[in-house]
Amino acid sequence: MDISIREGILTPDTFAGLRAACGMPELETALVGRAIESSLFTLSAVNGSRTVGMVRVVGDGAFVFLIYDLLVVPLWRRRGIGSRLVEEAVSRAKLFVPPGRAVVVSLFSAEGREGFYSRLGFTELPAAGLGAGMQCFYL
Ligand SMILES: CC(C)(COP(=O)(O)OP(=O)(O)OC[C@H]1O[C@@H](n2cnc3c(N)ncnc32)[C@H](O)[C@@H]1OP(=O)(O)O)[C@@H](O)C(=O)NCCC(=O)NCCS
């Protein structure tokens, strides 16, 4: 398996293609473009000329780092690519803060994927001293 992790090459078309390959509904192209542009960084897992996985990190580059849209196409799963993308995202987030200062990286796990993230060092919330993550949807 020859996979390289590359930063900043993700395009809206590739994002859309990865979502489609993962069976996810299509998103508005203009919004996908804004999402990529507004991300702190994106990482793509590349095999030859083909992108087989991605992750993006959003936030303020100082105190807030949020992992979003971790995707690996089905044929390439269970080979460690998703883990590499998360580990690399955390490593690169660390570069935003001064040496010796901790970086806090957060994410929302898909239902049932909590164990995957726990093995990568994430704490499931709520936990001692930390409340649950919360969301609201407005129409
Ligand atoms: C979640 C997702 C990104 C994981 O990607 P992946 O490339 O399969 O991730 P990894 O290969 O690093 O790890 C997946 C599993 O394979 C196992 N694995 C890794 N390398 C392996 C190998 N060589 N042989 C067998 N198993 C292996 C891991 O231990 C892990 O096990 P777990 O599911 O019990 O935690 C992928 O399943 C996906 O895109 N899912 C759909 C979208 C989604 O749910 N995204 C997450 C949103 S929070």
PDB file of C-alpha atoms and ligand atoms in Angstrom:
ATOM      1  CA  MET A   1       0.000   0.000   0.000  1.00  0.00           C
ATOM      2  CA  ASP A   2       1.531   3.286  -1.100  1.00  0.00           C
ATOM      3  CA  ILE A   3      -0.393   6.093   0.553  1.00  0.00           C
ATOM      4  CA  SER A   4       0.872   9.606   1.092  1.00  0.00           C
ATOM      5  CA  ILE A   5      -0.836  12.227   3.228  1.00  0.00           C
ATOM      6  CA  ARG A   6      -0.893  15.612   1.488  1.00  0.00           C
ATOM      7  CA  GLU A   7      -2.033  18.948   2.817  1.00  0.00           C
ATOM      8  CA  GLY A   8      -4.073  21.567   0.981  1.00  0.00           C
ATOM      9  CA  ILE A   9      -4.869  19.709  -2.247  1.00  0.00           C
ATOM     10  CA  LEU A  10      -8.518  18.892  -1.538  1.00  0.00           C
ATOM     11  CA  THR A  11     -10.931  20.278  -4.150  1.00  0.00           C
ATOM     12  CA  PRO A  12     -14.736  20.502  -3.967  1.00  0.00           C
ATOM     13  CA  ASP A  13     -15.022  17.816  -6.663  1.00  0.00           C
ATOM     14  CA  THR A  14     -12.797  15.422  -4.735  1.00  0.00           C
ATOM     15  CA  PHE A  15     -14.668  16.125  -1.510  1.00  0.00           C
ATOM     16  CA  ALA A  16     -17.955  15.418  -3.320  1.00  0.00           C
ATOM     17  CA  GLY A  17     -16.529  12.253  -4.891  1.00  0.00           C
ATOM     18  CA  LEU A  18     -15.349  10.914  -1.531  1.00  0.00           C
ATOM     19  CA  ARG A  19     -18.747  11.619   0.035  1.00  0.00           C
ATOM     20  CA  ALA A  20     -20.494   9.845  -2.840  1.00  0.00           C
ATOM     21  CA  ALA A  21     -18.143   6.841  -2.550  1.00  0.00           C
ATOM     22  CA  CYS A  22     -18.995   6.686   1.153  1.00  0.00           C
ATOM     23  CA  GLY A  23     -22.739   6.735   0.376  1.00  0.00           C
ATOM     24  CA  MET A  24     -23.270  10.204   1.779  1.00  0.00           C
ATOM     25  CA  PRO A  25     -25.754  12.692   0.340  1.00  0.00           C
ATOM     26  CA  GLU A  26     -24.582  15.375  -2.046  1.00  0.00           C
ATOM     27  CA  LEU A  27     -23.866  18.841  -0.638  1.00  0.00           C
ATOM     28  CA  GLU A  28     -24.181  22.233  -2.321  1.00  0.00           C
ATOM     29  CA  THR A  29     -20.982  22.849  -4.344  1.00  0.00           C
ATOM     30  CA  ALA A  30     -20.703  26.479  -3.247  1.00  0.00           C
ATOM     31  CA  LEU A  31     -20.921  25.494   0.408  1.00  0.00           C
ATOM     32  CA  VAL A  32     -18.346  22.733  -0.052  1.00  0.00           C
ATOM     33  CA  GLY A  33     -15.984  25.276  -1.599  1.00  0.00           C
ATOM     34  CA  ARG A  34     -16.483  27.635   1.329  1.00  0.00           C
ATOM     35  CA  ALA A  35     -15.978  24.783   3.789  1.00  0.00           C
ATOM     36  CA  ILE A  36     -12.614  23.918   2.230  1.00  0.00           C
ATOM     37  CA  GLU A  37     -11.459  27.519   1.997  1.00  0.00           C
ATOM     38  CA  SER A  38     -12.452  28.231   5.595  1.00  0.00           C
ATOM     39  CA  SER A  39     -10.757  25.155   7.027  1.00  0.00           C
ATOM     40  CA  LEU A  40      -7.528  25.595   8.958  1.00  0.00           C
ATOM     41  CA  PHE A  41      -6.193  22.802   6.784  1.00  0.00           C
ATOM     42  CA  THR A  42      -7.272  19.753   4.848  1.00  0.00           C
ATOM     43  CA  LEU A  43      -5.402  16.484   4.490  1.00  0.00           C
ATOM     44  CA  SER A  44      -5.852  14.029   1.660  1.00  0.00           C
ATOM     45  CA  ALA A  45      -4.757  10.388   1.582  1.00  0.00           C
ATOM     46  CA  VAL A  46      -3.452   9.811  -1.920  1.00  0.00           C
ATOM     47  CA  ASN A  47      -2.608   6.643  -3.843  1.00  0.00           C
ATOM     48  CA  GLY A  48      -0.999   7.548  -7.161  1.00  0.00           C
ATOM     49  CA  SER A  49      -3.326  10.115  -8.684  1.00  0.00           C
ATOM     50  CA  ARG A  50      -6.326   8.968  -6.657  1.00  0.00           C
ATOM     51  CA  THR A  51      -7.539  10.472  -3.404  1.00  0.00           C
ATOM     52  CA  VAL A  52      -8.888   7.683  -1.194  1.00  0.00           C
ATOM     53  CA  GLY A  53      -9.440   9.573   2.045  1.00  0.00           C
ATOM     54  CA  MET A  54      -9.613  13.005   3.613  1.00  0.00           C
ATOM     55  CA  VAL A  55      -9.999  14.915   6.810  1.00  0.00           C
ATOM     56  CA  ARG A  56     -10.304  18.589   7.546  1.00  0.00           C
ATOM     57  CA  VAL A  57      -9.597  20.643  10.633  1.00  0.00           C
ATOM     58  CA  VAL A  58     -11.568  23.790  11.377  1.00  0.00           C
ATOM     59  CA  GLY A  59     -11.099  26.275  14.182  1.00  0.00           C
ATOM     60  CA  ASP A  60      -9.377  29.474  15.207  1.00  0.00           C
ATOM     61  CA  GLY A  61      -5.815  28.173  14.984  1.00  0.00           C
ATOM     62  CA  ALA A  62      -5.205  29.040  18.616  1.00  0.00           C
ATOM     63  CA  PHE A  63      -7.615  27.460  21.075  1.00  0.00           C
ATOM     64  CA  VAL A  64     -10.157  25.607  18.967  1.00  0.00           C
ATOM     65  CA  PHE A  65      -9.310  22.727  16.627  1.00  0.00           C
ATOM     66  CA  LEU A  66     -12.144  20.557  15.394  1.00  0.00           C
ATOM     67  CA  ILE A  67     -11.711  17.481  13.229  1.00  0.00           C
ATOM     68  CA  TYR A  68     -14.415  17.144  10.616  1.00  0.00           C
ATOM     69  CA  ASP A  69     -15.208  15.013   7.558  1.00  0.00           C
ATOM     70  CA  LEU A  70     -12.907  12.077   8.161  1.00  0.00           C
ATOM     71  CA  LEU A  71     -13.637   9.864   5.177  1.00  0.00           C
ATOM     72  CA  VAL A  72     -11.942   6.822   3.651  1.00  0.00           C
ATOM     73  CA  VAL A  73     -13.502   5.146   0.610  1.00  0.00           C
ATOM     74  CA  PRO A  74     -14.787   1.636   1.407  1.00  0.00           C
ATOM     75  CA  LEU A  75     -12.214  -0.283  -0.681  1.00  0.00           C
ATOM     76  CA  TRP A  76      -9.356   1.309   1.259  1.00  0.00           C
ATOM     77  CA  ARG A  77     -10.683   0.921   4.781  1.00  0.00           C
ATOM     78  CA  ARG A  78      -9.151  -1.127   7.611  1.00  0.00           C
ATOM     79  CA  ARG A  79      -5.595  -0.473   6.435  1.00  0.00           C
ATOM     80  CA  GLY A  80      -4.820   2.270   8.914  1.00  0.00           C
ATOM     81  CA  ILE A  81      -5.508   5.225   6.596  1.00  0.00           C
ATOM     82  CA  GLY A  82      -8.219   6.765   8.787  1.00  0.00           C
ATOM     83  CA  SER A  83      -5.941   6.486  11.817  1.00  0.00           C
ATOM     84  CA  ARG A  84      -3.060   8.076   9.915  1.00  0.00           C
ATOM     85  CA  LEU A  85      -5.268  10.972   8.858  1.00  0.00           C
ATOM     86  CA  VAL A  86      -6.374  11.626  12.456  1.00  0.00           C
ATOM     87  CA  GLU A  87      -2.831  11.298  13.842  1.00  0.00           C
ATOM     88  CA  GLU A  88      -1.478  13.604  11.172  1.00  0.00           C
ATOM     89  CA  ALA A  89      -4.291  16.118  11.783  1.00  0.00           C
ATOM     90  CA  VAL A  90      -3.404  16.229  15.498  1.00  0.00           C
ATOM     91  CA  SER A  91       0.327  16.563  14.738  1.00  0.00           C
ATOM     92  CA  ARG A  92      -0.290  19.462  12.380  1.00  0.00           C
ATOM     93  CA  ALA A  93      -2.685  21.154  14.807  1.00  0.00           C
ATOM     94  CA  LYS A  94       0.158  21.107  17.362  1.00  0.00           C
ATOM     95  CA  LEU A  95       2.245  23.221  14.998  1.00  0.00           C
ATOM     96  CA  PHE A  96      -0.207  26.116  15.419  1.00  0.00           C
ATOM     97  CA  VAL A  97       0.579  26.655  19.102  1.00  0.00           C
ATOM     98  CA  PRO A  98       3.865  27.515  20.813  1.00  0.00           C
ATOM     99  CA  PRO A  99       6.121  24.597  21.769  1.00  0.00           C
ATOM    100  CA  GLY A 100       5.154  23.129  25.128  1.00  0.00           C
ATOM    101  CA  ARG A 101       1.592  24.398  24.990  1.00  0.00           C
ATOM    102  CA  ALA A 102      -1.094  21.736  24.760  1.00  0.00           C
ATOM    103  CA  VAL A 103      -3.431  21.768  21.810  1.00  0.00           C
ATOM    104  CA  VAL A 104      -7.019  20.641  22.362  1.00  0.00           C
ATOM    105  CA  VAL A 105      -8.463  18.789  19.386  1.00  0.00           C
ATOM    106  CA  SER A 106     -12.157  17.922  19.422  1.00  0.00           C
ATOM    107  CA  LEU A 107     -14.475  15.967  17.163  1.00  0.00           C
ATOM    108  CA  PHE A 108     -17.921  14.478  16.900  1.00  0.00           C
ATOM    109  CA  SER A 109     -17.769  10.730  16.524  1.00  0.00           C
ATOM    110  CA  ALA A 110     -20.150   8.995  14.151  1.00  0.00           C
ATOM    111  CA  GLU A 111     -22.440   6.692  16.086  1.00  0.00           C
ATOM    112  CA  GLY A 112     -20.546   3.537  17.011  1.00  0.00           C
ATOM    113  CA  ARG A 113     -17.102   4.883  16.048  1.00  0.00           C
ATOM    114  CA  GLU A 114     -16.206   6.060  19.553  1.00  0.00           C
ATOM    115  CA  GLY A 115     -13.844   3.110  20.101  1.00  0.00           C
ATOM    116  CA  PHE A 116     -11.869   4.010  16.978  1.00  0.00           C
ATOM    117  CA  TYR A 117     -11.234   7.510  18.331  1.00  0.00           C
ATOM    118  CA  SER A 118     -10.593   6.293  21.890  1.00  0.00           C
ATOM    119  CA  ARG A 119      -7.760   4.126  20.573  1.00  0.00           C
ATOM    120  CA  LEU A 120      -6.300   7.274  19.011  1.00  0.00           C
ATOM    121  CA  GLY A 121      -6.260   9.060  22.361  1.00  0.00           C
ATOM    122  CA  PHE A 122      -9.606  10.884  22.382  1.00  0.00           C
ATOM    123  CA  THR A 123     -11.782  10.923  25.498  1.00  0.00           C
ATOM    124  CA  GLU A 124     -15.447  10.155  25.154  1.00  0.00           C
ATOM    125  CA  LEU A 125     -17.648  12.906  26.640  1.00  0.00           C
ATOM    126  CA  PRO A 126     -19.080  13.456  29.139  1.00  0.00           C
ATOM    127  CA  ALA A 127     -16.094  12.609  31.322  1.00  0.00           C
ATOM    128  CA  ALA A 128     -14.844  13.718  34.718  1.00  0.00           C
ATOM    129  CA  GLY A 129     -14.898  17.497  34.747  1.00  0.00           C
ATOM    130  CA  LEU A 130     -16.177  17.678  31.151  1.00  0.00           C
ATOM    131  CA  GLY A 131     -19.814  17.854  30.062  1.00  0.00           C
ATOM    132  CA  ALA A 132     -21.327  16.335  26.947  1.00  0.00           C
ATOM    133  CA  GLY A 133     -20.889  17.829  23.499  1.00  0.00           C
ATOM    134  CA  MET A 134     -24.147  19.416  22.377  1.00  0.00           C
ATOM    135  CA  GLN A 135     -25.664  20.510  19.075  1.00  0.00           C
ATOM    136  CA  CYS A 136     -28.783  22.169  17.761  1.00  0.00           C
ATOM    137  CA  PHE A 137     -30.326  22.177  14.302  1.00  0.00           C
ATOM    138  CA  TYR A 138     -32.217  25.264  13.106  1.00  0.00           C
ATOM    139  CA  LEU A 139     -34.331  25.385   9.950  1.00  0.00           C
TER     140      LEU A 139
HETATM  141  C1  LIG B   1     -14.255   5.843  10.038  1.00  0.00           C
HETATM  142  C2  LIG B   1     -13.310   5.650   8.858  1.00  0.00           C
HETATM  143  C3  LIG B   1     -12.769   6.989   8.406  1.00  0.00           C
HETATM  144  C4  LIG B   1     -12.152   4.759   9.281  1.00  0.00           C
HETATM  145  O1  LIG B   1     -11.213   4.688   8.190  1.00  0.00           O
HETATM  146  P1  LIG B   1     -10.195   3.466   8.074  1.00  0.00           P
HETATM  147  O2  LIG B   1      -9.189   3.826   7.053  1.00  0.00           O
HETATM  148  O3  LIG B   1     -10.921   2.203   7.888  1.00  0.00           O
HETATM  149  O4  LIG B   1      -9.536   3.522   9.513  1.00  0.00           O
HETATM  150  P2  LIG B   1      -8.395   2.538  10.085  1.00  0.00           P
HETATM  151  O5  LIG B   1      -8.032   1.529   9.057  1.00  0.00           O
HETATM  152  O6  LIG B   1      -7.328   3.380  10.646  1.00  0.00           O
HETATM  153  O7  LIG B   1      -9.138   1.871  11.296  1.00  0.00           O
HETATM  154  C5  LIG B   1     -10.400   1.224  11.098  1.00  0.00           C
HETATM  155  C6  LIG B   1     -10.376  -0.130  11.757  1.00  0.00           C
HETATM  156  O8  LIG B   1      -9.519  -0.985  11.033  1.00  0.00           O
HETATM  157  C7  LIG B   1      -8.552  -1.566  11.903  1.00  0.00           C
HETATM  158  N1  LIG B   1      -7.351  -1.775  11.123  1.00  0.00           N
HETATM  159  C8  LIG B   1      -6.409  -0.863  10.806  1.00  0.00           C
HETATM  160  N2  LIG B   1      -5.446  -1.451  10.070  1.00  0.00           N
HETATM  161  C9  LIG B   1      -5.825  -2.729   9.898  1.00  0.00           C
HETATM  162  C10 LIG B   1      -5.248  -3.824   9.202  1.00  0.00           C
HETATM  163  N3  LIG B   1      -4.105  -3.699   8.539  1.00  0.00           N
HETATM  164  N4  LIG B   1      -5.922  -4.999   9.225  1.00  0.00           N
HETATM  165  C11 LIG B   1      -7.088  -5.118   9.876  1.00  0.00           C
HETATM  166  N5  LIG B   1      -7.687  -4.105  10.555  1.00  0.00           N
HETATM  167  C12 LIG B   1      -7.046  -2.946  10.553  1.00  0.00           C
HETATM  168  C13 LIG B   1      -8.409  -0.552  12.999  1.00  0.00           C
HETATM  169  O9  LIG B   1      -7.923  -1.153  14.174  1.00  0.00           O
HETATM  170  C14 LIG B   1      -9.812  -0.052  13.168  1.00  0.00           C
HETATM  171  O10 LIG B   1     -10.560  -0.939  13.984  1.00  0.00           O
HETATM  172  P3  LIG B   1     -11.879  -0.421  14.756  1.00  0.00           P
HETATM  173  O11 LIG B   1     -12.917  -0.092  13.707  1.00  0.00           O
HETATM  174  O12 LIG B   1     -12.272  -1.590  15.570  1.00  0.00           O
HETATM  175  O13 LIG B   1     -11.479   0.799  15.519  1.00  0.00           O
HETATM  176  C15 LIG B   1     -14.047   4.969   7.670  1.00  0.00           C
HETATM  177  O14 LIG B   1     -14.656   3.789   8.149  1.00  0.00           O
HETATM  178  C16 LIG B   1     -15.102   5.849   7.032  1.00  0.00           C
HETATM  179  O15 LIG B   1     -14.801   6.650   6.143  1.00  0.00           O
HETATM  180  N6  LIG B   1     -16.346   5.677   7.455  1.00  0.00           N
HETATM  181  C17 LIG B   1     -17.465   6.443   6.864  1.00  0.00           C
HETATM  182  C18 LIG B   1     -17.426   7.887   7.288  1.00  0.00           C
HETATM  183  C19 LIG B   1     -17.336   8.042   8.773  1.00  0.00           C
HETATM  184  O16 LIG B   1     -18.076   7.413   9.526  1.00  0.00           O
HETATM  185  N7  LIG B   1     -16.419   8.901   9.173  1.00  0.00           N
HETATM  186  C20 LIG B   1     -16.178   9.182  10.566  1.00  0.00           C
HETATM  187  C21 LIG B   1     -16.998  10.304  10.982  1.00  0.00           C
HETATM  188  S1  LIG B   1     -16.805  10.589  12.707  1.00  0.00           S
END
